[in-house]
């Protein structure tokens, strides 16, 4: 039986041939396994690749000082946000319109083989977006657990022009593992999408659902704002007595943080000697606040020792 492999399988195979270390070889094999269709014609090849994979993993573990291979994405910016979903829903397209990244986008499934990172600017902060291989991809199944665990937010992407029920089953599976999550219904420009978006919103009580079209650039500003809101962070600015506030770099804290939390974020020693703070915002003009006073987004804070 012929294997009938799609052209991008051979791109991954090429990566394997040119890989110079076991980590890269393992990644390339995962990519090949993910692309390969499941049928009798590919059984033998699948078996061979799995044997190769087992050998490489052993080799890696034997290397002196080598840790067991696990995939993690180094965090940058104020938060790490994952783009997750079934094949071809538009995850990479969304990354390309929200960030500086230029991922590969194509009309076939499993275009993305390894995570692609981009930075999204929201007002004065940078948020890291990680575009992942499709959920049914071998790579994703193996590494998703640790990535979901460390990320601040999961964006579950759905193609609104397709059957939303099968998407929702996948989402229900992941939802409990993520710290925070929201649903992004993409391809709002297509015929069935508007109706499906309404149905999706009804199904997902308590979860924020955003309808967008990455292709036609619809709903992107609202999506950015919702991503920021879902992160539940605040930005505060510090000032020294009789000086202007420093609006350059905000101090980023979790919602609900207090004066003492902000002081600790700036410097541990500094927090120890803290006596009180003064706060400027829309409601107060230099109001004296204790260590346990809760801060709000946009507060200007002056510490007194
Ligand atoms: N009509 C329409 N097409 C879109 C939209 N967003 C993405 N597409 C198309 O959908 C196809 C898949 O897009 P990708 O961004 O590669 O999808 P993906 O989810 O990253 O796919 P995999 O990496 O294979 O899992 C491409 O042909 C895109 O041009 C959209 O908003 N509207
Ligand atoms: Mg992709």
Short mmCIF file of N, CA and C in Angstrom, two decimals, residues 144-305:
data_model
loop_
_atom_site.label_atom_id
_atom_site.label_comp_id
_atom_site.label_asym_id
_atom_site.label_seq_id
_atom_site.Cartn_x
_atom_site.Cartn_y
_atom_site.Cartn_z
N UNK A 144 2.40 19.42 25.44
CA UNK A 144 1.40 20.41 25.82
C UNK A 144 1.26 20.57 27.33
N UNK A 145 1.29 19.44 28.06
CA UNK A 145 1.09 19.49 29.51
C UNK A 145 1.96 20.53 30.18
N UNK A 146 3.28 20.45 29.92
CA UNK A 146 4.19 21.35 30.63
C UNK A 146 4.01 22.79 30.15
N UNK A 147 3.68 22.96 28.86
CA UNK A 147 3.49 24.33 28.35
C UNK A 147 2.24 24.97 28.96
N UNK A 148 1.15 24.22 29.01
CA UNK A 148 -0.09 24.75 29.57
C UNK A 148 0.11 25.12 31.03
N UNK A 149 0.86 24.28 31.71
CA UNK A 149 1.09 24.49 33.13
C UNK A 149 1.81 25.80 33.39
N UNK A 150 2.76 26.14 32.52
CA UNK A 150 3.56 27.33 32.82
C UNK A 150 2.97 28.61 32.21
N UNK A 151 2.09 28.49 31.21
CA UNK A 151 1.57 29.71 30.56
C UNK A 151 0.51 30.40 31.41
N UNK A 152 0.39 31.70 31.22
CA UNK A 152 -0.60 32.46 31.99
C UNK A 152 -2.00 32.33 31.40
N UNK A 153 -2.07 32.18 30.06
CA UNK A 153 -3.41 32.17 29.43
C UNK A 153 -3.40 31.28 28.20
N UNK A 154 -4.52 30.58 28.01
CA UNK A 154 -4.67 29.73 26.83
C UNK A 154 -5.74 30.35 25.93
N UNK A 155 -5.38 30.58 24.67
CA UNK A 155 -6.37 31.05 23.69
C UNK A 155 -6.76 29.86 22.85
N UNK A 156 -7.98 29.37 23.04
CA UNK A 156 -8.42 28.22 22.27
C UNK A 156 -9.06 28.72 20.98
N UNK A 157 -8.43 28.41 19.85
CA UNK A 157 -8.89 28.95 18.57
C UNK A 157 -9.80 27.95 17.85
N UNK A 158 -10.95 28.44 17.38
CA UNK A 158 -11.93 27.61 16.67
C UNK A 158 -12.21 28.23 15.30
N UNK A 159 -12.36 27.38 14.29
CA UNK A 159 -12.80 27.85 12.98
C UNK A 159 -14.32 27.92 13.01
N UNK A 160 -14.86 29.15 13.02
CA UNK A 160 -16.31 29.33 13.18
C UNK A 160 -17.09 28.78 12.00
N UNK A 161 -16.40 28.53 10.91
CA UNK A 161 -17.10 28.02 9.72
C UNK A 161 -17.14 26.49 9.71
N UNK A 162 -16.69 25.86 10.81
CA UNK A 162 -16.67 24.39 10.85
C UNK A 162 -17.59 23.90 11.97
N UNK A 163 -17.57 22.59 12.21
CA UNK A 163 -18.39 22.02 13.27
C UNK A 163 -17.81 22.42 14.63
N UNK A 164 -18.57 23.21 15.39
CA UNK A 164 -17.98 23.71 16.64
C UNK A 164 -18.03 22.68 17.77
N UNK A 165 -18.87 21.66 17.62
CA UNK A 165 -18.99 20.67 18.71
C UNK A 165 -17.70 19.89 18.95
N UNK A 166 -17.06 19.43 17.86
CA UNK A 166 -15.84 18.64 18.05
C UNK A 166 -14.73 19.52 18.64
N UNK A 167 -14.75 20.80 18.29
CA UNK A 167 -13.79 21.74 18.87
C UNK A 167 -14.00 21.86 20.38
N UNK A 168 -15.27 21.97 20.75
CA UNK A 168 -15.58 22.19 22.16
C UNK A 168 -15.18 20.99 23.03
N UNK A 169 -15.28 19.78 22.45
CA UNK A 169 -14.85 18.59 23.21
C UNK A 169 -13.37 18.71 23.56
N UNK A 170 -12.58 19.13 22.58
CA UNK A 170 -11.14 19.30 22.82
C UNK A 170 -10.90 20.37 23.87
N UNK A 171 -11.67 21.44 23.78
CA UNK A 171 -11.49 22.55 24.71
C UNK A 171 -11.80 22.11 26.14
N UNK A 172 -12.90 21.37 26.31
CA UNK A 172 -13.28 20.92 27.65
C UNK A 172 -12.15 20.11 28.28
N UNK A 173 -11.46 19.34 27.46
CA UNK A 173 -10.34 18.53 27.91
C UNK A 173 -9.20 19.37 28.49
N UNK A 174 -8.94 20.49 27.85
CA UNK A 174 -7.78 21.32 28.21
C UNK A 174 -8.07 22.32 29.32
N UNK A 175 -9.29 22.75 29.33
CA UNK A 175 -9.71 23.86 30.17
C UNK A 175 -9.28 23.73 31.63
N UNK A 176 -9.49 22.53 32.19
CA UNK A 176 -9.16 22.30 33.59
C UNK A 176 -7.67 22.40 33.87
N UNK A 177 -6.84 22.19 32.84
CA UNK A 177 -5.39 22.18 33.06
C UNK A 177 -4.79 23.58 33.00
N UNK A 178 -5.50 24.49 32.35
CA UNK A 178 -4.94 25.83 32.15
C UNK A 178 -5.26 26.74 33.33
N UNK A 179 -4.39 27.70 33.57
CA UNK A 179 -4.65 28.67 34.65
C UNK A 179 -5.84 29.54 34.29
N UNK A 180 -5.80 30.07 33.09
CA UNK A 180 -6.91 30.90 32.59
C UNK A 180 -7.08 30.57 31.12
N UNK A 181 -8.32 30.67 30.63
CA UNK A 181 -8.50 30.39 29.20
C UNK A 181 -9.62 31.24 28.61
N UNK A 182 -9.57 31.43 27.31
CA UNK A 182 -10.66 32.07 26.58
C UNK A 182 -10.75 31.46 25.17
N UNK A 183 -11.91 31.66 24.53
CA UNK A 183 -12.11 31.07 23.20
C UNK A 183 -12.07 32.17 22.14
N UNK A 184 -11.34 31.90 21.06
CA UNK A 184 -11.30 32.83 19.93
C UNK A 184 -11.95 32.14 18.74
N UNK A 185 -13.10 32.63 18.32
CA UNK A 185 -13.77 32.09 17.13
C UNK A 185 -13.24 32.84 15.92
N UNK A 186 -12.48 32.15 15.05
CA UNK A 186 -11.85 32.82 13.90
C UNK A 186 -12.65 32.54 12.61
N UNK A 187 -12.33 33.25 11.56
CA UNK A 187 -12.94 33.15 10.23
C UNK A 187 -14.40 33.65 10.24
N UNK A 188 -14.62 34.71 10.99
CA UNK A 188 -15.95 35.32 11.10
C UNK A 188 -16.45 35.83 9.74
N UNK A 189 -15.53 35.97 8.80
CA UNK A 189 -15.91 36.45 7.45
C UNK A 189 -16.62 35.38 6.62
N UNK A 190 -16.59 34.12 7.05
CA UNK A 190 -17.16 33.05 6.23
C UNK A 190 -18.65 32.81 6.52
N UNK A 191 -19.40 32.17 5.58
CA UNK A 191 -20.86 32.12 5.64
C UNK A 191 -21.50 31.61 6.94
N UNK A 192 -21.04 30.45 7.45
CA UNK A 192 -21.73 29.87 8.61
C UNK A 192 -21.33 30.50 9.94
N UNK A 193 -20.36 31.41 9.89
CA UNK A 193 -19.70 31.82 11.13
C UNK A 193 -20.57 32.60 12.11
N UNK A 194 -21.38 33.53 11.61
CA UNK A 194 -22.13 34.39 12.53
C UNK A 194 -23.07 33.54 13.39
N UNK A 195 -23.77 32.59 12.72
CA UNK A 195 -24.70 31.71 13.43
C UNK A 195 -23.95 30.86 14.46
N UNK A 196 -22.81 30.32 14.04
CA UNK A 196 -22.02 29.48 14.94
C UNK A 196 -21.47 30.26 16.14
N UNK A 197 -21.16 31.53 15.91
CA UNK A 197 -20.63 32.34 17.01
C UNK A 197 -21.68 32.49 18.11
N UNK A 198 -22.93 32.70 17.69
CA UNK A 198 -24.01 32.83 18.67
C UNK A 198 -24.18 31.52 19.45
N UNK A 199 -24.16 30.39 18.71
CA UNK A 199 -24.29 29.08 19.36
C UNK A 199 -23.13 28.83 20.32
N UNK A 200 -21.94 29.23 19.90
CA UNK A 200 -20.74 29.03 20.71
C UNK A 200 -20.82 29.82 22.01
N UNK A 201 -21.32 31.04 21.91
CA UNK A 201 -21.44 31.89 23.11
C UNK A 201 -22.43 31.27 24.09
N UNK A 202 -23.50 30.68 23.55
CA UNK A 202 -24.50 30.05 24.42
C UNK A 202 -23.92 28.83 25.12
N UNK A 203 -23.10 28.09 24.40
CA UNK A 203 -22.50 26.86 24.95
C UNK A 203 -21.45 27.13 26.02
N UNK A 204 -20.78 28.29 25.92
CA UNK A 204 -19.61 28.50 26.77
C UNK A 204 -19.87 29.52 27.87
N UNK A 205 -20.82 29.23 28.69
CA UNK A 205 -21.16 30.13 29.78
C UNK A 205 -19.95 30.33 30.70
N UNK A 206 -19.72 31.56 31.09
CA UNK A 206 -18.65 31.82 32.04
C UNK A 206 -17.27 31.95 31.40
N UNK A 207 -17.18 31.69 30.09
CA UNK A 207 -15.88 31.83 29.41
C UNK A 207 -16.00 32.92 28.37
N UNK A 208 -14.98 33.73 28.26
CA UNK A 208 -15.10 34.80 27.28
C UNK A 208 -14.86 34.24 25.86
N UNK A 209 -15.77 34.60 24.94
CA UNK A 209 -15.68 34.15 23.55
C UNK A 209 -15.58 35.38 22.66
N UNK A 210 -14.55 35.44 21.83
CA UNK A 210 -14.38 36.58 20.93
C UNK A 210 -14.50 36.11 19.49
N UNK A 211 -15.31 36.81 18.69
CA UNK A 211 -15.41 36.48 17.26
C UNK A 211 -14.49 37.41 16.48
N UNK A 212 -13.62 36.82 15.65
CA UNK A 212 -12.69 37.65 14.86
C UNK A 212 -12.53 37.08 13.45
N UNK A 213 -11.95 37.88 12.57
CA UNK A 213 -11.45 37.35 11.32
C UNK A 213 -10.01 37.84 11.19
N UNK A 214 -9.08 36.91 11.31
CA UNK A 214 -7.67 37.28 11.21
C UNK A 214 -7.37 37.73 9.77
N UNK A 215 -8.08 37.10 8.83
CA UNK A 215 -7.87 37.39 7.41
C UNK A 215 -8.36 38.79 7.06
N UNK A 216 -9.55 39.13 7.52
CA UNK A 216 -10.16 40.42 7.17
C UNK A 216 -9.94 41.48 8.25
N UNK A 217 -9.12 41.15 9.24
CA UNK A 217 -8.76 42.07 10.33
C UNK A 217 -9.99 42.60 11.08
N UNK A 218 -10.91 41.70 11.40
CA UNK A 218 -12.11 42.10 12.15
C UNK A 218 -11.95 41.69 13.62
N UNK A 219 -12.26 42.63 14.52
CA UNK A 219 -12.31 42.31 15.96
C UNK A 219 -10.96 42.18 16.65
N UNK A 220 -9.88 42.62 15.99
CA UNK A 220 -8.56 42.38 16.57
C UNK A 220 -8.24 43.27 17.76
N UNK A 221 -8.69 44.54 17.69
CA UNK A 221 -8.42 45.44 18.83
C UNK A 221 -9.14 44.96 20.08
N UNK A 222 -10.42 44.52 19.88
CA UNK A 222 -11.18 43.99 21.02
C UNK A 222 -10.51 42.74 21.58
N UNK A 223 -9.98 41.92 20.68
CA UNK A 223 -9.31 40.69 21.13
C UNK A 223 -8.08 41.03 21.98
N UNK A 224 -7.29 41.99 21.52
CA UNK A 224 -6.11 42.39 22.28
C UNK A 224 -6.50 42.86 23.68
N UNK A 225 -7.54 43.70 23.73
CA UNK A 225 -8.00 44.22 25.02
C UNK A 225 -8.46 43.07 25.91
N UNK A 226 -9.19 42.12 25.32
CA UNK A 226 -9.70 41.00 26.11
C UNK A 226 -8.56 40.11 26.61
N UNK A 227 -7.53 39.93 25.78
CA UNK A 227 -6.37 39.14 26.22
C UNK A 227 -5.77 39.82 27.45
N UNK A 228 -5.57 41.13 27.34
CA UNK A 228 -4.98 41.86 28.48
C UNK A 228 -5.85 41.73 29.72
N UNK A 229 -7.16 41.92 29.55
CA UNK A 229 -8.09 41.83 30.70
C UNK A 229 -8.05 40.45 31.33
N UNK A 230 -8.02 39.41 30.46
CA UNK A 230 -8.03 38.04 30.97
C UNK A 230 -6.79 37.72 31.79
N UNK A 231 -5.71 38.42 31.54
CA UNK A 231 -4.47 38.15 32.29
C UNK A 231 -4.58 38.60 33.74
N UNK A 232 -5.56 39.48 33.99
CA UNK A 232 -5.80 39.98 35.36
C UNK A 232 -4.53 40.55 35.98
N UNK A 233 -3.93 41.48 35.23
CA UNK A 233 -2.76 42.16 35.77
C UNK A 233 -3.03 43.66 35.82
N UNK A 234 -2.26 44.35 36.64
CA UNK A 234 -2.37 45.81 36.70
C UNK A 234 -0.98 46.42 36.48
N UNK A 235 -1.00 47.68 36.02
CA UNK A 235 0.27 48.40 35.85
C UNK A 235 0.26 49.59 36.79
N UNK A 236 1.29 49.71 37.60
CA UNK A 236 1.39 50.91 38.43
C UNK A 236 2.70 51.62 38.12
N UNK A 237 2.74 52.92 38.46
CA UNK A 237 3.92 53.74 38.12
C UNK A 237 4.45 54.34 39.42
N UNK A 238 5.76 54.40 39.53
CA UNK A 238 6.32 54.92 40.77
C UNK A 238 6.74 56.37 40.60
N UNK A 239 6.77 57.08 41.71
CA UNK A 239 7.33 58.44 41.69
C UNK A 239 8.07 58.70 42.98
N UNK A 240 9.03 59.62 42.90
CA UNK A 240 9.75 60.02 44.11
C UNK A 240 9.14 61.32 44.60
N UNK A 241 9.21 61.59 45.93
CA UNK A 241 8.62 62.84 46.45
C UNK A 241 9.10 64.07 45.67
N UNK A 242 8.18 64.93 45.36
CA UNK A 242 8.40 66.20 44.64
C UNK A 242 8.94 66.01 43.21
N UNK A 243 8.84 64.78 42.70
CA UNK A 243 9.27 64.56 41.31
C UNK A 243 8.10 64.05 40.48
N UNK A 244 8.27 64.07 39.16
CA UNK A 244 7.23 63.56 38.26
C UNK A 244 7.25 62.02 38.26
N UNK A 245 6.09 61.38 38.01
CA UNK A 245 6.08 59.91 37.95
C UNK A 245 6.90 59.38 36.77
N UNK A 246 7.39 58.13 36.92
CA UNK A 246 8.12 57.48 35.85
C UNK A 246 7.14 56.63 35.04
N UNK A 247 6.72 57.18 33.87
CA UNK A 247 5.75 56.46 33.05
C UNK A 247 6.43 55.53 32.05
N UNK A 248 7.75 55.48 32.08
CA UNK A 248 8.49 54.65 31.12
C UNK A 248 8.16 53.18 31.25
N UNK A 249 8.56 52.61 32.36
CA UNK A 249 8.37 51.17 32.58
C UNK A 249 7.34 50.98 33.68
N UNK A 250 6.16 50.41 33.37
CA UNK A 250 5.22 50.16 34.45
C UNK A 250 5.71 49.01 35.33
N UNK A 251 5.29 49.04 36.59
CA UNK A 251 5.51 47.87 37.45
C UNK A 251 4.27 47.00 37.27
N UNK A 252 4.48 45.77 36.80
CA UNK A 252 3.33 44.90 36.48
C UNK A 252 3.09 43.92 37.63
N UNK A 253 1.85 43.91 38.11
CA UNK A 253 1.48 43.08 39.27
C UNK A 253 0.18 42.34 38.98
N UNK A 254 -0.08 41.29 39.77
CA UNK A 254 -1.36 40.60 39.63
C UNK A 254 -2.47 41.47 40.22
N UNK A 255 -3.68 41.34 39.66
CA UNK A 255 -4.83 42.05 40.23
C UNK A 255 -4.93 41.71 41.70
N UNK A 256 -5.30 42.70 42.51
CA UNK A 256 -5.45 42.43 43.94
C UNK A 256 -4.17 42.69 44.71
N UNK A 257 -3.08 43.07 44.02
CA UNK A 257 -1.82 43.33 44.72
C UNK A 257 -1.92 44.59 45.57
N UNK A 258 -1.10 44.62 46.62
CA UNK A 258 -1.14 45.73 47.58
C UNK A 258 0.13 46.57 47.49
N UNK A 259 0.15 47.63 48.29
CA UNK A 259 1.30 48.52 48.35
C UNK A 259 2.57 47.73 48.67
N UNK A 260 2.48 46.82 49.63
CA UNK A 260 3.68 46.07 50.03
C UNK A 260 4.13 45.12 48.90
N UNK A 261 3.17 44.55 48.15
CA UNK A 261 3.53 43.70 47.00
C UNK A 261 4.32 44.51 45.98
N UNK A 262 3.87 45.74 45.73
CA UNK A 262 4.55 46.59 44.74
C UNK A 262 5.97 46.91 45.21
N UNK A 263 6.09 47.20 46.51
CA UNK A 263 7.41 47.54 47.05
C UNK A 263 8.36 46.35 46.91
N UNK A 264 7.85 45.14 47.18
CA UNK A 264 8.67 43.92 47.06
C UNK A 264 9.11 43.70 45.63
N UNK A 265 8.23 44.00 44.69
CA UNK A 265 8.53 43.82 43.27
C UNK A 265 9.71 44.72 42.87
N UNK A 266 9.77 45.90 43.50
CA UNK A 266 10.84 46.84 43.15
C UNK A 266 12.16 46.43 43.81
N UNK A 267 12.10 46.17 45.10
CA UNK A 267 13.30 45.72 45.81
C UNK A 267 12.95 45.12 47.17
N UNK A 268 13.49 43.92 47.42
CA UNK A 268 13.17 43.21 48.67
C UNK A 268 13.52 44.05 49.90
N UNK A 269 14.73 44.62 49.92
CA UNK A 269 15.20 45.37 51.09
C UNK A 269 14.33 46.58 51.34
N UNK A 270 13.96 47.18 50.25
CA UNK A 270 13.17 48.39 50.26
C UNK A 270 11.83 48.13 50.95
N UNK A 271 11.23 46.97 50.67
CA UNK A 271 9.92 46.62 51.24
C UNK A 271 10.01 46.53 52.76
N UNK A 272 11.14 46.04 53.27
CA UNK A 272 11.31 45.85 54.71
C UNK A 272 11.11 47.14 55.50
N UNK A 273 11.64 48.23 55.00
CA UNK A 273 11.59 49.48 55.74
C UNK A 273 10.38 50.35 55.42
N UNK A 274 9.47 49.82 54.65
CA UNK A 274 8.35 50.66 54.17
C UNK A 274 7.41 51.05 55.32
N UNK A 275 7.02 52.33 55.30
CA UNK A 275 6.12 52.83 56.34
C UNK A 275 4.71 53.03 55.76
N UNK A 276 4.60 53.85 54.75
CA UNK A 276 3.31 54.06 54.07
C UNK A 276 3.56 54.51 52.63
N UNK A 277 2.49 54.68 51.86
CA UNK A 277 2.64 55.16 50.48
C UNK A 277 1.62 56.27 50.22
N UNK A 278 1.88 57.03 49.19
CA UNK A 278 0.86 57.98 48.72
C UNK A 278 0.44 57.55 47.32
N UNK A 279 -0.86 57.66 47.06
CA UNK A 279 -1.39 57.15 45.79
C UNK A 279 -2.09 58.27 45.01
N UNK A 280 -1.80 58.32 43.72
CA UNK A 280 -2.50 59.24 42.81
C UNK A 280 -3.26 58.42 41.77
N UNK A 281 -4.53 58.72 41.60
CA UNK A 281 -5.32 58.12 40.50
C UNK A 281 -6.53 59.03 40.26
N UNK A 282 -7.52 58.53 39.49
CA UNK A 282 -8.67 59.37 39.15
C UNK A 282 -9.41 59.83 40.39
N UNK A 283 -9.39 58.97 41.43
CA UNK A 283 -10.20 59.28 42.62
C UNK A 283 -9.43 60.02 43.70
N UNK A 284 -8.13 59.80 43.78
CA UNK A 284 -7.42 60.43 44.90
C UNK A 284 -6.16 61.12 44.43
N UNK A 285 -5.81 62.14 45.20
CA UNK A 285 -4.68 62.97 44.82
C UNK A 285 -3.65 62.95 45.93
N UNK A 286 -2.84 61.91 45.95
CA UNK A 286 -1.80 61.82 46.97
C UNK A 286 -2.29 61.26 48.29
N UNK A 287 -3.37 60.51 48.25
CA UNK A 287 -3.95 59.92 49.47
C UNK A 287 -2.94 59.00 50.15
N UNK A 288 -2.88 59.11 51.48
CA UNK A 288 -1.98 58.25 52.25
C UNK A 288 -2.58 56.84 52.33
N UNK A 289 -1.75 55.83 52.05
CA UNK A 289 -2.27 54.45 52.05
C UNK A 289 -1.34 53.52 52.81
N UNK A 290 -1.92 52.57 53.53
CA UNK A 290 -1.14 51.61 54.31
C UNK A 290 -0.58 50.50 53.43
N UNK A 291 0.23 49.62 54.07
CA UNK A 291 0.90 48.54 53.30
C UNK A 291 -0.08 47.60 52.64
N UNK A 292 -1.25 47.41 53.26
CA UNK A 292 -2.20 46.44 52.74
C UNK A 292 -3.21 47.06 51.77
N UNK A 293 -3.03 48.33 51.45
CA UNK A 293 -3.96 49.00 50.52
C UNK A 293 -3.88 48.34 49.14
N UNK A 294 -5.06 48.02 48.56
CA UNK A 294 -5.10 47.37 47.25
C UNK A 294 -4.88 48.38 46.13
N UNK A 295 -4.02 48.03 45.18
CA UNK A 295 -3.72 48.95 44.07
C UNK A 295 -4.62 48.69 42.87
N UNK A 296 -4.75 49.72 42.01
CA UNK A 296 -5.56 49.57 40.80
C UNK A 296 -4.71 49.90 39.57
N UNK A 297 -5.17 49.40 38.40
CA UNK A 297 -4.45 49.66 37.15
C UNK A 297 -4.31 51.17 36.96
N UNK A 298 -3.11 51.62 36.71
CA UNK A 298 -2.87 53.03 36.45
C UNK A 298 -2.47 53.85 37.67
N UNK A 299 -2.50 53.27 38.86
CA UNK A 299 -2.14 54.02 40.07
C UNK A 299 -0.70 54.53 39.98
N UNK A 300 -0.50 55.75 40.52
CA UNK A 300 0.87 56.27 40.69
C UNK A 300 1.16 56.17 42.19
N UNK A 301 2.33 55.64 42.50
CA UNK A 301 2.59 55.33 43.91
C UNK A 301 3.93 55.93 44.35
N UNK A 302 3.91 56.52 45.53
CA UNK A 302 5.12 57.13 46.10
C UNK A 302 5.37 56.45 47.44
N UNK A 303 6.52 55.83 47.60
CA UNK A 303 6.80 55.07 48.84
C UNK A 303 7.46 55.97 49.88
N UNK A 304 7.09 55.76 51.14
CA UNK A 304 7.72 56.50 52.24
C UNK A 304 8.28 55.51 53.26
N UNK A 305 9.56 55.69 53.60
CA UNK A 305 10.19 54.76 54.52
C UNK A 305 10.16 55.31 55.95
#
